[in-house]
Short mmCIF file of C-alpha atoms in Angstrom, two decimals:
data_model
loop_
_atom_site.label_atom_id
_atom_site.label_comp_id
_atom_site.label_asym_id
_atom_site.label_seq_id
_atom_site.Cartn_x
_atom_site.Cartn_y
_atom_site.Cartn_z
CA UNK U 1120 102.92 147.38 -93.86
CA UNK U 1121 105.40 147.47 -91.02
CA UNK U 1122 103.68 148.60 -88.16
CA UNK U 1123 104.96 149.81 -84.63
CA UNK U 1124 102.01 149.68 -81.50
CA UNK U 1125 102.55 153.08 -79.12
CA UNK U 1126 101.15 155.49 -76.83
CA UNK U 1127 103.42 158.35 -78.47
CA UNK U 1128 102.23 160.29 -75.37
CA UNK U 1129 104.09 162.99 -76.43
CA UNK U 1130 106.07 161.61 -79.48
CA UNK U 1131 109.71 162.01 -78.26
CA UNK U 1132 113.19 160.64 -79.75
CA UNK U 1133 113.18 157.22 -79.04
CA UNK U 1134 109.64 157.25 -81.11
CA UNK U 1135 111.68 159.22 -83.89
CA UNK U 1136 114.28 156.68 -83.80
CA UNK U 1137 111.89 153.50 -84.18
CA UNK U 1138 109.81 155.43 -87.11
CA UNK U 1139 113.26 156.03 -89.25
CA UNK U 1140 114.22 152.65 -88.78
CA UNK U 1141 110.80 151.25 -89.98
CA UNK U 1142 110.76 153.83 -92.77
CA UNK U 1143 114.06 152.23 -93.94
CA UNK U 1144 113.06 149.03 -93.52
CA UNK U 1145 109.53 149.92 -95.34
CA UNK U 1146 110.85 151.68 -97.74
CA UNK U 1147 113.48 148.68 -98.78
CA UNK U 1148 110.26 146.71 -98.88
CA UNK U 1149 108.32 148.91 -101.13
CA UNK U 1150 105.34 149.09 -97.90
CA UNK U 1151 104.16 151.49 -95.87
CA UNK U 1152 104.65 152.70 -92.06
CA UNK U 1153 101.64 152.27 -89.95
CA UNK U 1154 101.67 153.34 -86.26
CA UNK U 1155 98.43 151.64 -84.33
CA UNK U 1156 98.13 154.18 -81.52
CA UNK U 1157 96.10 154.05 -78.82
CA UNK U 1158 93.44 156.00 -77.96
CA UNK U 1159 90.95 157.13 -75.23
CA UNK U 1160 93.50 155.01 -72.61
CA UNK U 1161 96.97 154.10 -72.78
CA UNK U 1162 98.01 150.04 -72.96
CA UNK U 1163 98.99 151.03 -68.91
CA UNK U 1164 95.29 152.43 -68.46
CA UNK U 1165 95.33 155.96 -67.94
CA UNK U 1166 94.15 158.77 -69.66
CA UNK U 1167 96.16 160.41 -72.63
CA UNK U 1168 98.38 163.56 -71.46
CA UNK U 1169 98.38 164.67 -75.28
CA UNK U 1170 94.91 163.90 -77.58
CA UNK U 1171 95.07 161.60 -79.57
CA UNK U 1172 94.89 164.24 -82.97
CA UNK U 1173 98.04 165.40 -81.86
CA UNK U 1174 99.66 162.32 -81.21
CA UNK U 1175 98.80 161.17 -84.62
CA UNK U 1176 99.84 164.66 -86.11
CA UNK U 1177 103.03 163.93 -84.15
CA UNK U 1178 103.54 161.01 -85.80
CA UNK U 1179 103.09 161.56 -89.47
CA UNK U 1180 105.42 164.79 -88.98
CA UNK U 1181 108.59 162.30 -88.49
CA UNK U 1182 107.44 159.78 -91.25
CA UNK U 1183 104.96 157.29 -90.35
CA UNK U 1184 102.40 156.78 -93.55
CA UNK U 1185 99.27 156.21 -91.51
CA UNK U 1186 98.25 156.25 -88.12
CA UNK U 1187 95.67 153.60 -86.76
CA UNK U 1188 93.26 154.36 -84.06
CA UNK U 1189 93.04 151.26 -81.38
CA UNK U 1190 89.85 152.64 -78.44
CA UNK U 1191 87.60 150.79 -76.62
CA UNK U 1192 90.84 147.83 -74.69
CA UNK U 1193 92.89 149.54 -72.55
CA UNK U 1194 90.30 150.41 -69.99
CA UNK U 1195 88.44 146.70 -69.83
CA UNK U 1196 91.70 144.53 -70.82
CA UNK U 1197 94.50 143.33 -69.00
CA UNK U 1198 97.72 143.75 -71.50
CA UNK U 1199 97.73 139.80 -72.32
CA UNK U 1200 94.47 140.13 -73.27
CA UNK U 1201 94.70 143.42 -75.27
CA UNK U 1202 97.82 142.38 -77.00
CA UNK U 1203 96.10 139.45 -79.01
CA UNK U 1204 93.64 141.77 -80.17
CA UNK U 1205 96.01 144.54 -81.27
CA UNK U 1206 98.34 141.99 -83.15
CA UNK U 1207 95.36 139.74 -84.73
CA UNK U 1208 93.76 143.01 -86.61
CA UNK U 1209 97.75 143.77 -87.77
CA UNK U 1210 97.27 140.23 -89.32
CA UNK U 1211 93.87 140.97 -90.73
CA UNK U 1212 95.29 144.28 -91.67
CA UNK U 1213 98.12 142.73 -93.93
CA UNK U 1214 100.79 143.70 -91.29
CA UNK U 1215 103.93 142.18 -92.66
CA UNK U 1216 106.86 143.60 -90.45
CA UNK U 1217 106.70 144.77 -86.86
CA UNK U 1218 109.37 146.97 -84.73
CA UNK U 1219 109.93 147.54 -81.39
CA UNK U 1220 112.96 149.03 -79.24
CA UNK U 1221 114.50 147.18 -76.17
CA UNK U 1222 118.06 147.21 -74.23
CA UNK U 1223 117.88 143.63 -75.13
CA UNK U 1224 119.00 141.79 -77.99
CA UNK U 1225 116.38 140.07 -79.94
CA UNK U 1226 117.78 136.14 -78.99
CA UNK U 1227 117.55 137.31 -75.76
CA UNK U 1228 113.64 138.19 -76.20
CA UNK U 1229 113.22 134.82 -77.76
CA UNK U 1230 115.14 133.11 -74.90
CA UNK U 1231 112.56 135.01 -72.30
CA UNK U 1232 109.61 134.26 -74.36
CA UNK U 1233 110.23 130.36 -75.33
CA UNK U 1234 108.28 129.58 -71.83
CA UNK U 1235 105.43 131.17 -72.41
CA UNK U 1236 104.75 130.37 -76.11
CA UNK U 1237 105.53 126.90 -74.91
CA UNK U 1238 102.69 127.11 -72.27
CA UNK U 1239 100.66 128.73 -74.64
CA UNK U 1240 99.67 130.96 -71.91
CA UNK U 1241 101.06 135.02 -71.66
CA UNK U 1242 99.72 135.67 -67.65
CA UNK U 1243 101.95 135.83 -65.15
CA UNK U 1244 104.96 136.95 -66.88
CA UNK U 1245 107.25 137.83 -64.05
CA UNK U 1246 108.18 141.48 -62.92
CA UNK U 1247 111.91 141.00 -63.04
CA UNK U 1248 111.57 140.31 -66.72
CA UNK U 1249 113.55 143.08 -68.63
CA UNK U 1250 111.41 144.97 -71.52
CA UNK U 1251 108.45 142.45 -70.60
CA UNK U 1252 106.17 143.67 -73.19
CA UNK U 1253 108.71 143.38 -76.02
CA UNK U 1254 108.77 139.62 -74.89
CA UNK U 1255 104.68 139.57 -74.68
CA UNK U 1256 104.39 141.07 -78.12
CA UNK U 1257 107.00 138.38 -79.51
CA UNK U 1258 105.17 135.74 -77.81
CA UNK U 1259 101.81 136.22 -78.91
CA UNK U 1260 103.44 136.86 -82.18
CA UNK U 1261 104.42 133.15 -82.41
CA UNK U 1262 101.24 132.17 -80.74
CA UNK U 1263 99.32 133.72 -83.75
CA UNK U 1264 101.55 132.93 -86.31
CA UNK U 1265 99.70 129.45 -85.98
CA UNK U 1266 96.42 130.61 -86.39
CA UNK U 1267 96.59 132.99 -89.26
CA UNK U 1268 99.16 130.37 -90.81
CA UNK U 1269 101.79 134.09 -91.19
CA UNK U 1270 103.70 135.01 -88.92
CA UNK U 1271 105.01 138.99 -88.66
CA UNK U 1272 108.57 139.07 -88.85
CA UNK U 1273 109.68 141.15 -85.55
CA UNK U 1274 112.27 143.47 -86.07
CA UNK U 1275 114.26 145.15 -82.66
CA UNK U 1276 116.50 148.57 -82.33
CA UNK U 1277 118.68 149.35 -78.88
CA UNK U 1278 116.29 152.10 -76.91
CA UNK U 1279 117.20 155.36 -77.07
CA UNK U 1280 119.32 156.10 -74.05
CA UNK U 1281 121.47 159.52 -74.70
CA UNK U 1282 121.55 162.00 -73.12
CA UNK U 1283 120.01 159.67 -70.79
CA UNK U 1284 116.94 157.02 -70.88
CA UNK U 1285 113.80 158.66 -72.40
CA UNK U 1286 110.46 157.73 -70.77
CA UNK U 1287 106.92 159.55 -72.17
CA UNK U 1288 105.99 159.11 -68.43
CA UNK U 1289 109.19 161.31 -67.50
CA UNK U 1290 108.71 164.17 -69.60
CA UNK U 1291 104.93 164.37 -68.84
CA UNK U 1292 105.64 164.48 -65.37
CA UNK U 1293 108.36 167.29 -65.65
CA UNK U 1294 106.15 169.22 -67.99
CA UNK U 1295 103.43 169.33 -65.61
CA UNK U 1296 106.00 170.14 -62.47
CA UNK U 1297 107.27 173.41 -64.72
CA UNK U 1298 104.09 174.61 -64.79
CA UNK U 1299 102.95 173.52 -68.40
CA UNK U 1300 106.34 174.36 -69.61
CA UNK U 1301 108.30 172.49 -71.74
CA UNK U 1302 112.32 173.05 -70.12
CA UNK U 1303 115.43 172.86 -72.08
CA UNK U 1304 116.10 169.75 -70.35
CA UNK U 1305 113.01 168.03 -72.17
CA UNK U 1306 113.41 169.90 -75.48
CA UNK U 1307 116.43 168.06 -75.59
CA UNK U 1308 114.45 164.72 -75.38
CA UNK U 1309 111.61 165.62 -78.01
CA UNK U 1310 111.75 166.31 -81.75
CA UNK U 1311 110.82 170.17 -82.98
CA UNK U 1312 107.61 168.79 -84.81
CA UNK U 1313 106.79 167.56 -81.26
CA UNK U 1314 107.87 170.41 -79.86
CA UNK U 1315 105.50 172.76 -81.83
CA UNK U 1316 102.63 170.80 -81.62
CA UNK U 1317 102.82 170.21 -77.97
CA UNK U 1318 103.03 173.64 -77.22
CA UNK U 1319 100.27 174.49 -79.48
CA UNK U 1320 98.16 172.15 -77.25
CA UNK U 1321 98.86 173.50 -74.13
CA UNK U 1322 98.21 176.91 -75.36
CA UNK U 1323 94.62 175.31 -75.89
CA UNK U 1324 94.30 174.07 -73.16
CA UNK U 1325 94.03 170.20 -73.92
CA UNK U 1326 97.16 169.20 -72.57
CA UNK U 1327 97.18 167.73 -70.07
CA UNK U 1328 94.17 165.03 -70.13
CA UNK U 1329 92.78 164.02 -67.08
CA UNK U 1330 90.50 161.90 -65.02
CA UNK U 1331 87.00 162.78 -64.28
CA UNK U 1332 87.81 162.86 -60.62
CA UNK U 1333 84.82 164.27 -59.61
CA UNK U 1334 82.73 161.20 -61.26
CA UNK U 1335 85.68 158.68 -59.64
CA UNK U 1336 85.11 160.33 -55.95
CA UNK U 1337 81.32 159.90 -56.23
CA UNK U 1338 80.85 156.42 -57.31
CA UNK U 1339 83.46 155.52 -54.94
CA UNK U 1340 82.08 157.48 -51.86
CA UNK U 1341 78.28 156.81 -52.79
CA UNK U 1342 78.80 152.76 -54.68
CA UNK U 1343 77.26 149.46 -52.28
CA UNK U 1344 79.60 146.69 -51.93
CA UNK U 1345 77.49 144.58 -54.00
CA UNK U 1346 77.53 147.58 -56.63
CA UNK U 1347 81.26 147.68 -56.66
CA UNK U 1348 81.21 144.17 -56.80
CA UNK U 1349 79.76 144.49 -60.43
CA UNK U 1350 82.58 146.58 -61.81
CA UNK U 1351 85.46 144.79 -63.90
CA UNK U 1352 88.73 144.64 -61.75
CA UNK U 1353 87.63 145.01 -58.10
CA UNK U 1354 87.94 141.91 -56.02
CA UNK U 1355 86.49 141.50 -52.13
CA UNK U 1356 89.39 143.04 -50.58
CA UNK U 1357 90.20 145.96 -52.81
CA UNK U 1358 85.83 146.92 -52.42
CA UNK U 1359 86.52 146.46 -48.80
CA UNK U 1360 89.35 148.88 -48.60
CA UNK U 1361 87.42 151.30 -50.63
CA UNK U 1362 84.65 151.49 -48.40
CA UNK U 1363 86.49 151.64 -45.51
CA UNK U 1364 88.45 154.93 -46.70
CA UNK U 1365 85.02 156.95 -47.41
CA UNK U 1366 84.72 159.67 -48.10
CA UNK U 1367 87.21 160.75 -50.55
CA UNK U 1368 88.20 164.06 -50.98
CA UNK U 1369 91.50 164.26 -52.51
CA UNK U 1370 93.42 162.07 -55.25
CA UNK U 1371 95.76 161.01 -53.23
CA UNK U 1372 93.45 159.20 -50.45
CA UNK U 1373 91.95 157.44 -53.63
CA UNK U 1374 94.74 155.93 -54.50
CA UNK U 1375 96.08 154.89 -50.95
CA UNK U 1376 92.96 152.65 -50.72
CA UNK U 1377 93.88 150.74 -53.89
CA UNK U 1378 97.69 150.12 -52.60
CA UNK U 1379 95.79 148.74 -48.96
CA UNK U 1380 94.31 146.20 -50.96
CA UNK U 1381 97.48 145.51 -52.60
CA UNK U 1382 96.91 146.58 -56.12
CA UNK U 1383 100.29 147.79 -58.41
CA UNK U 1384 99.59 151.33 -60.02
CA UNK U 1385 98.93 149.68 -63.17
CA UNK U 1386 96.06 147.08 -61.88
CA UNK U 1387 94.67 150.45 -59.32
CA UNK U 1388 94.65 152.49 -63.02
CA UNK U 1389 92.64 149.86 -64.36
CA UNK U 1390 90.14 149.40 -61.99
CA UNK U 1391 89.86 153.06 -61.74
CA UNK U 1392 89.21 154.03 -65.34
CA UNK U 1393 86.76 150.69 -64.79
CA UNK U 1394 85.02 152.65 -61.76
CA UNK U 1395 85.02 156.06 -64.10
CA UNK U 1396 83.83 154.60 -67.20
CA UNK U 1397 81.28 151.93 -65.16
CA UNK U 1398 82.72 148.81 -66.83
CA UNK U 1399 81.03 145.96 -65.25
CA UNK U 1400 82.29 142.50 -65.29
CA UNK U 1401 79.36 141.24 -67.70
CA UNK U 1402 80.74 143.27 -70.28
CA UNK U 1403 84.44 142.08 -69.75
CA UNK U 1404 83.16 138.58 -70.00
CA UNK U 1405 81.06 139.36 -73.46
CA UNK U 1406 84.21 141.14 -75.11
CA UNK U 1407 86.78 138.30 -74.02
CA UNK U 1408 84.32 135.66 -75.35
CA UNK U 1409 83.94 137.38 -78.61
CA UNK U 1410 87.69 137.18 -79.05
CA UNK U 1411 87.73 133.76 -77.95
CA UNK U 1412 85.43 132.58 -80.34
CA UNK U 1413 88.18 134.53 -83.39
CA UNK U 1414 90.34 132.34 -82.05
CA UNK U 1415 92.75 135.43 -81.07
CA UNK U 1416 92.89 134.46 -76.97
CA UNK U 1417 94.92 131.77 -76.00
CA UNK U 1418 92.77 128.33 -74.68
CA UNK U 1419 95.04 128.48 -71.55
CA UNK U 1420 93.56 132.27 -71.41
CA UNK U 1421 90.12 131.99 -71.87
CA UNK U 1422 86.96 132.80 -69.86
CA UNK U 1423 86.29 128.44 -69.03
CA UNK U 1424 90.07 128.01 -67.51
CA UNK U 1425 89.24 130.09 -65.30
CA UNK U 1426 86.22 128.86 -63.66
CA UNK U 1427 88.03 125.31 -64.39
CA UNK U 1428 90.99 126.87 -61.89
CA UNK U 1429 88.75 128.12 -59.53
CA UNK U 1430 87.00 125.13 -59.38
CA UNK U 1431 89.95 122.86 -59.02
CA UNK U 1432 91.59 124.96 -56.12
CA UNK U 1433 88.34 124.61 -53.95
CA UNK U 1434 88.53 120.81 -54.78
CA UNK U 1435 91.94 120.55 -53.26
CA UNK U 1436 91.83 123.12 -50.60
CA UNK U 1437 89.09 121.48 -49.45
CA UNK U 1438 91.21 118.21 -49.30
CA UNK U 1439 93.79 119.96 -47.52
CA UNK U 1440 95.93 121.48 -50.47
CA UNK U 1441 97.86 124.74 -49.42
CA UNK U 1442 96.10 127.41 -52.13
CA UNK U 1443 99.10 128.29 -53.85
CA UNK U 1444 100.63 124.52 -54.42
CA UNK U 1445 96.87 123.63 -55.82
CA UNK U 1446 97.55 126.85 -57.94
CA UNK U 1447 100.68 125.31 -59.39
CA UNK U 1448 99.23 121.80 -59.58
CA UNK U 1449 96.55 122.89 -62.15
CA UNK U 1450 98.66 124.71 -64.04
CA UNK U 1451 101.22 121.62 -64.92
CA UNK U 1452 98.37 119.42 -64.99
CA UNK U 1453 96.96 118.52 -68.46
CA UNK U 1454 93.80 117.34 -70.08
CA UNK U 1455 91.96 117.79 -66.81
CA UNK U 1456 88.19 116.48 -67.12
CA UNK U 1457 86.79 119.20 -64.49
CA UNK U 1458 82.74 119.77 -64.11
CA UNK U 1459 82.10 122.89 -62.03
CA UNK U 1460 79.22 124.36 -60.32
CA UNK U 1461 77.90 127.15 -62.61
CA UNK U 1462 74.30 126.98 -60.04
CA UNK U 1463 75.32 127.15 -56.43
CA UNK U 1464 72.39 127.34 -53.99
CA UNK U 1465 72.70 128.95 -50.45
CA UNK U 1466 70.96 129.27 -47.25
CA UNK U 1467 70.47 132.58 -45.57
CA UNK U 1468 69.17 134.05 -42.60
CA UNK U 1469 65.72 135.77 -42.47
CA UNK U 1470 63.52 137.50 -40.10
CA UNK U 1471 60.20 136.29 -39.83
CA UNK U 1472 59.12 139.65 -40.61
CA UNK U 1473 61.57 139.83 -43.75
CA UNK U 1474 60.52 136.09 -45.35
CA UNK U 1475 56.90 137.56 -44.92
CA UNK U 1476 58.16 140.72 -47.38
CA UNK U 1477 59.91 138.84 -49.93
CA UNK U 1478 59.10 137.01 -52.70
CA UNK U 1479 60.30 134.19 -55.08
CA UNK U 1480 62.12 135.53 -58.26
CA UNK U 1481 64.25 138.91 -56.36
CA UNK U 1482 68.12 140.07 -57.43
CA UNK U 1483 70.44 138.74 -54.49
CA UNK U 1484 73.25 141.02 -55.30
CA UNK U 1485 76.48 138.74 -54.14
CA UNK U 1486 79.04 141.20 -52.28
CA UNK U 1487 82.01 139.99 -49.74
CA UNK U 1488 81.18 142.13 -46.31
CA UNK U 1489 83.26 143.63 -44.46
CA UNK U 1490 84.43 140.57 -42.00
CA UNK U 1491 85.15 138.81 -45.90
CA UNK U 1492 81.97 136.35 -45.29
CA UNK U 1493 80.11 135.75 -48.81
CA UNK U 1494 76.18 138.08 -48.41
CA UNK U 1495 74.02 139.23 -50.14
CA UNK U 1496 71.73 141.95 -50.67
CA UNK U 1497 67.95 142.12 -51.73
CA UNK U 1498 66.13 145.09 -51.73
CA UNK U 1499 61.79 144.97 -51.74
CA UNK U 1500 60.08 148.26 -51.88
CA UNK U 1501 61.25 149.91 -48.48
CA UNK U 1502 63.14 146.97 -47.37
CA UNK U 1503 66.92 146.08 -47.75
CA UNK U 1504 68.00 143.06 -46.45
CA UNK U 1505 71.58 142.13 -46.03
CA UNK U 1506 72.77 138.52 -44.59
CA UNK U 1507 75.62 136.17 -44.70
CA UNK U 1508 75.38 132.94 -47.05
CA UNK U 1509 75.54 129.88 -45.83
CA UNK U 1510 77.23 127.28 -47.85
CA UNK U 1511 79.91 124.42 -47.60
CA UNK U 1512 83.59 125.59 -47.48
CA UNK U 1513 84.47 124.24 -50.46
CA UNK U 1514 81.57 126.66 -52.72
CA UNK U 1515 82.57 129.33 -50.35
CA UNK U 1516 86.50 129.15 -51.59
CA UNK U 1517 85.13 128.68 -55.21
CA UNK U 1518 82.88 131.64 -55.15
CA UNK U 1519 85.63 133.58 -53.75
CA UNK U 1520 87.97 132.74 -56.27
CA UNK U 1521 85.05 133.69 -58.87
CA UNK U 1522 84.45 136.88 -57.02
CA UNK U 1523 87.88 137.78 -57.33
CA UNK U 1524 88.51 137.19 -60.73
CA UNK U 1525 87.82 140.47 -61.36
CA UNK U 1526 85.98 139.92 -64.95
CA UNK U 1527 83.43 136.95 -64.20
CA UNK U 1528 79.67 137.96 -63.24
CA UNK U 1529 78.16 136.51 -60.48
CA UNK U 1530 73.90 136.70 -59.59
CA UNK U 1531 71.76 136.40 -57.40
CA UNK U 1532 68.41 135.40 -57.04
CA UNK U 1533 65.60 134.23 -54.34
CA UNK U 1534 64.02 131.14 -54.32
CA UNK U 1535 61.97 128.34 -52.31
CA UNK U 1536 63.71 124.93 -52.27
CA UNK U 1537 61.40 121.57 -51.87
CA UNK U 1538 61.33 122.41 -47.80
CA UNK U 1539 59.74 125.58 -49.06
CA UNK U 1540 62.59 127.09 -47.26
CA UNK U 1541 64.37 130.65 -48.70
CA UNK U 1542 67.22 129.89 -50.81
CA UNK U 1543 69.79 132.17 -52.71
CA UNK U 1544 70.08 130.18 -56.23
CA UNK U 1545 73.69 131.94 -57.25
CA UNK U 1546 74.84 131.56 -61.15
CA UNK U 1547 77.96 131.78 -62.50
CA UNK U 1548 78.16 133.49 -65.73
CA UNK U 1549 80.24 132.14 -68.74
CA UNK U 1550 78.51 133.47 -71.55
#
């Protein structure tokens, strides 16, 4: 099969472009067209503005052979996590051939990509990168090429760019400013098959998808910190911010707390769908360690790295180290033998009447307050206690970088040390 990875949210002519040049180049081969399309969210995390039925009935209309549902990434994975996943079942699929479009040539794309595959590593990849998913998709291409001993030749065609550049995210946005209809301006941009269907859509009344605002606004005008703190892809600050800007009433106040905390719109539609769809991190962590364990995330990736970083940049803060050169440090640094705390205990501050009302064994919920001081909360009956942790610096920078990992779990729980004092025994969670 030669197989092409897509949205097609709506199929328009740059997708009708890229399926006749893999149906030339499939049907030289004697193989078929496949077209893995997303479903429930898009690889940037938002809901569909065409269903998926129609996408796929889209698709077939200009030539594609089959159409492959891919549900259940876009709304707990972070595109260099996703991307792995997507390409390894292409390889367990048989995928032979795979095409993409780009306003840059192909050597170029290798050029880009060389550092990454070298690094075996695909975070970070910088903004100013042009097409910087093309180069991601060749890049984990090569990266997997090793472990299923194949690698899928990559084929690239010049993006469609007359009359003028065509972006799914343009036309849906000018379809919904006309009032549902579809101008000559964007007929021009989409094929008739498209054209038909779409409109047939709208007539029912399932274009365009949406959010479930109304569940979004209550979890995020009703959710604890230390509840928030559970979902995938909210850090201290962002939970912080979101508090803060209570109580939400329109979209648009929703989304100015996630750009105070500093989020891009494609990490704010990820934690949103994450909010909406109540993906916590434990479940992050349990999916990325079952791909781990394929073989399909890269070791530079995975869940341990992570903590090992963490770990690391508390060792040499601690000593002095600026954050961001300990940062770079670990990542040039090789074969590091690092042990980290997975059990951190901490003191806290009771009451006399509280320690009388609580018991060995409670959740500690771990939360960042609002002055960004590591608490907890524990909750007994009619009691909720909430109090600062006390630990050394260097576990407090740790457990901050854990927090804000966005996909690691962190709990809580009370206990009596030897002094039969209160203690908050805190576990990190790897597995």
């Amino acid at each position: 099969m030669i197989a092409i990875s897509a949205d097609f949210d709506p199929v328009h002519k740059g997708h009708e472009e890229l399926i006749k040049k893999a149906r030339e180049i499939a049907d030289e081969k004697g193989i078929e067209v496949a077209i893995y399309m997303n479903k429930g969210y898009s690889a940037n995390h938002a809901p569909f503005f065409t269903p998926f039925e129609a996408r796929k009935e889209m698709a077939l209309a200009l030539g594609a052979d089959k159409v492959i549902g891919i549900e259940g990434l876009h709304h707990r994975l972070i595109l260099s996590y996703s991307v792995p996943i997507r390409l390894a079942k292409m390889h367990e699929d048989g995928v032979t051939d795979y095409i993409t479009a780009a306003n840059i040539t192909l050597e170029e794309v290798k050029n880009y990509a060389e550092r990454f595959i070298n690094e075996g590593s695909f975070l970070g990849m910088p903004q100013d990168f042009p097409n910087r998913n093309v180069i991601r998709w060749y890049a984990i291409n090569e990266f997997l090429s090793k472990k299923f001993d194949h690698k899928i030749d990559f084929h690239l065609i010049p993006e469609v760019t007359k009359p003028t550049k065509i972006s799914g995210r343009f036309i849906r946005k000018e379809i919904i400013k006309n009032d549902l209809k579809i101008s000559k301006e964007i007929r021009e941009l989409l094929p008739k098959t498209t054209i038909d269907i779409l409109e047939r859509e709208i007539e029912k009344g399932t274009v365009p998808g949406k959010r479930n605002m109304k569940v979004l606004k209550h979890k995020m005008n009703t959710y604890s910190r230390s509840s928030l703190t559970n979902i995938a892809y909210l850090n201290g600050k962002v939970i912080n911010k979101i508090v803060e800007g209570r109580f939400y009433k329109d979209d648009e106040s929703i989304w100015a707390s996630f750009r105070r905390a500093d989020y891009g719109p494609v990490m704010t539609r990820l934690a949103a769908s994450c909010i909406e769809e109540e993906v916590t991190k434990d479940e992050v962590l349990k999916l990325m360690r079952h791909y781990e364990e394929k073989g399909v995330i890269p070791e530079e990736q995975n869940v341990d790295k992570i903590i090992e970083r963490a770990w690391y940049v508390a060792e040499e803060v601690d000593r002095g180290v600026p954050a961001k050169e300990a940062n770079e440090k670990f990542r040039k640094k090789q074969n590091l033998s690092l042990n980290p705390l997975m059990t951190i205990e901490a003191g806290l501050n009771l009451t006399k009447f509280e320690a009388k009302k609580v018991q060995e064994g409670l959740e500690a919920k771990i939360f960042v307050d609002k002055d960004n001081q590591v608490s907890c909360e524990i909750k007994e009956k009619k009691i909720k206690i909430k109090t600062n942790l006390k630990l050394p610096s260097k576990e407090v920078t740790y457990l901050r970088y854990i927090l804000d990992s966005r996909y690691i779990p962190v709990s809580g729980e009370l206990i009596r040390n030897k002094r039969n004092d209160w203690r908050v025994k805190i576990t990190i969670h790897n597995h």
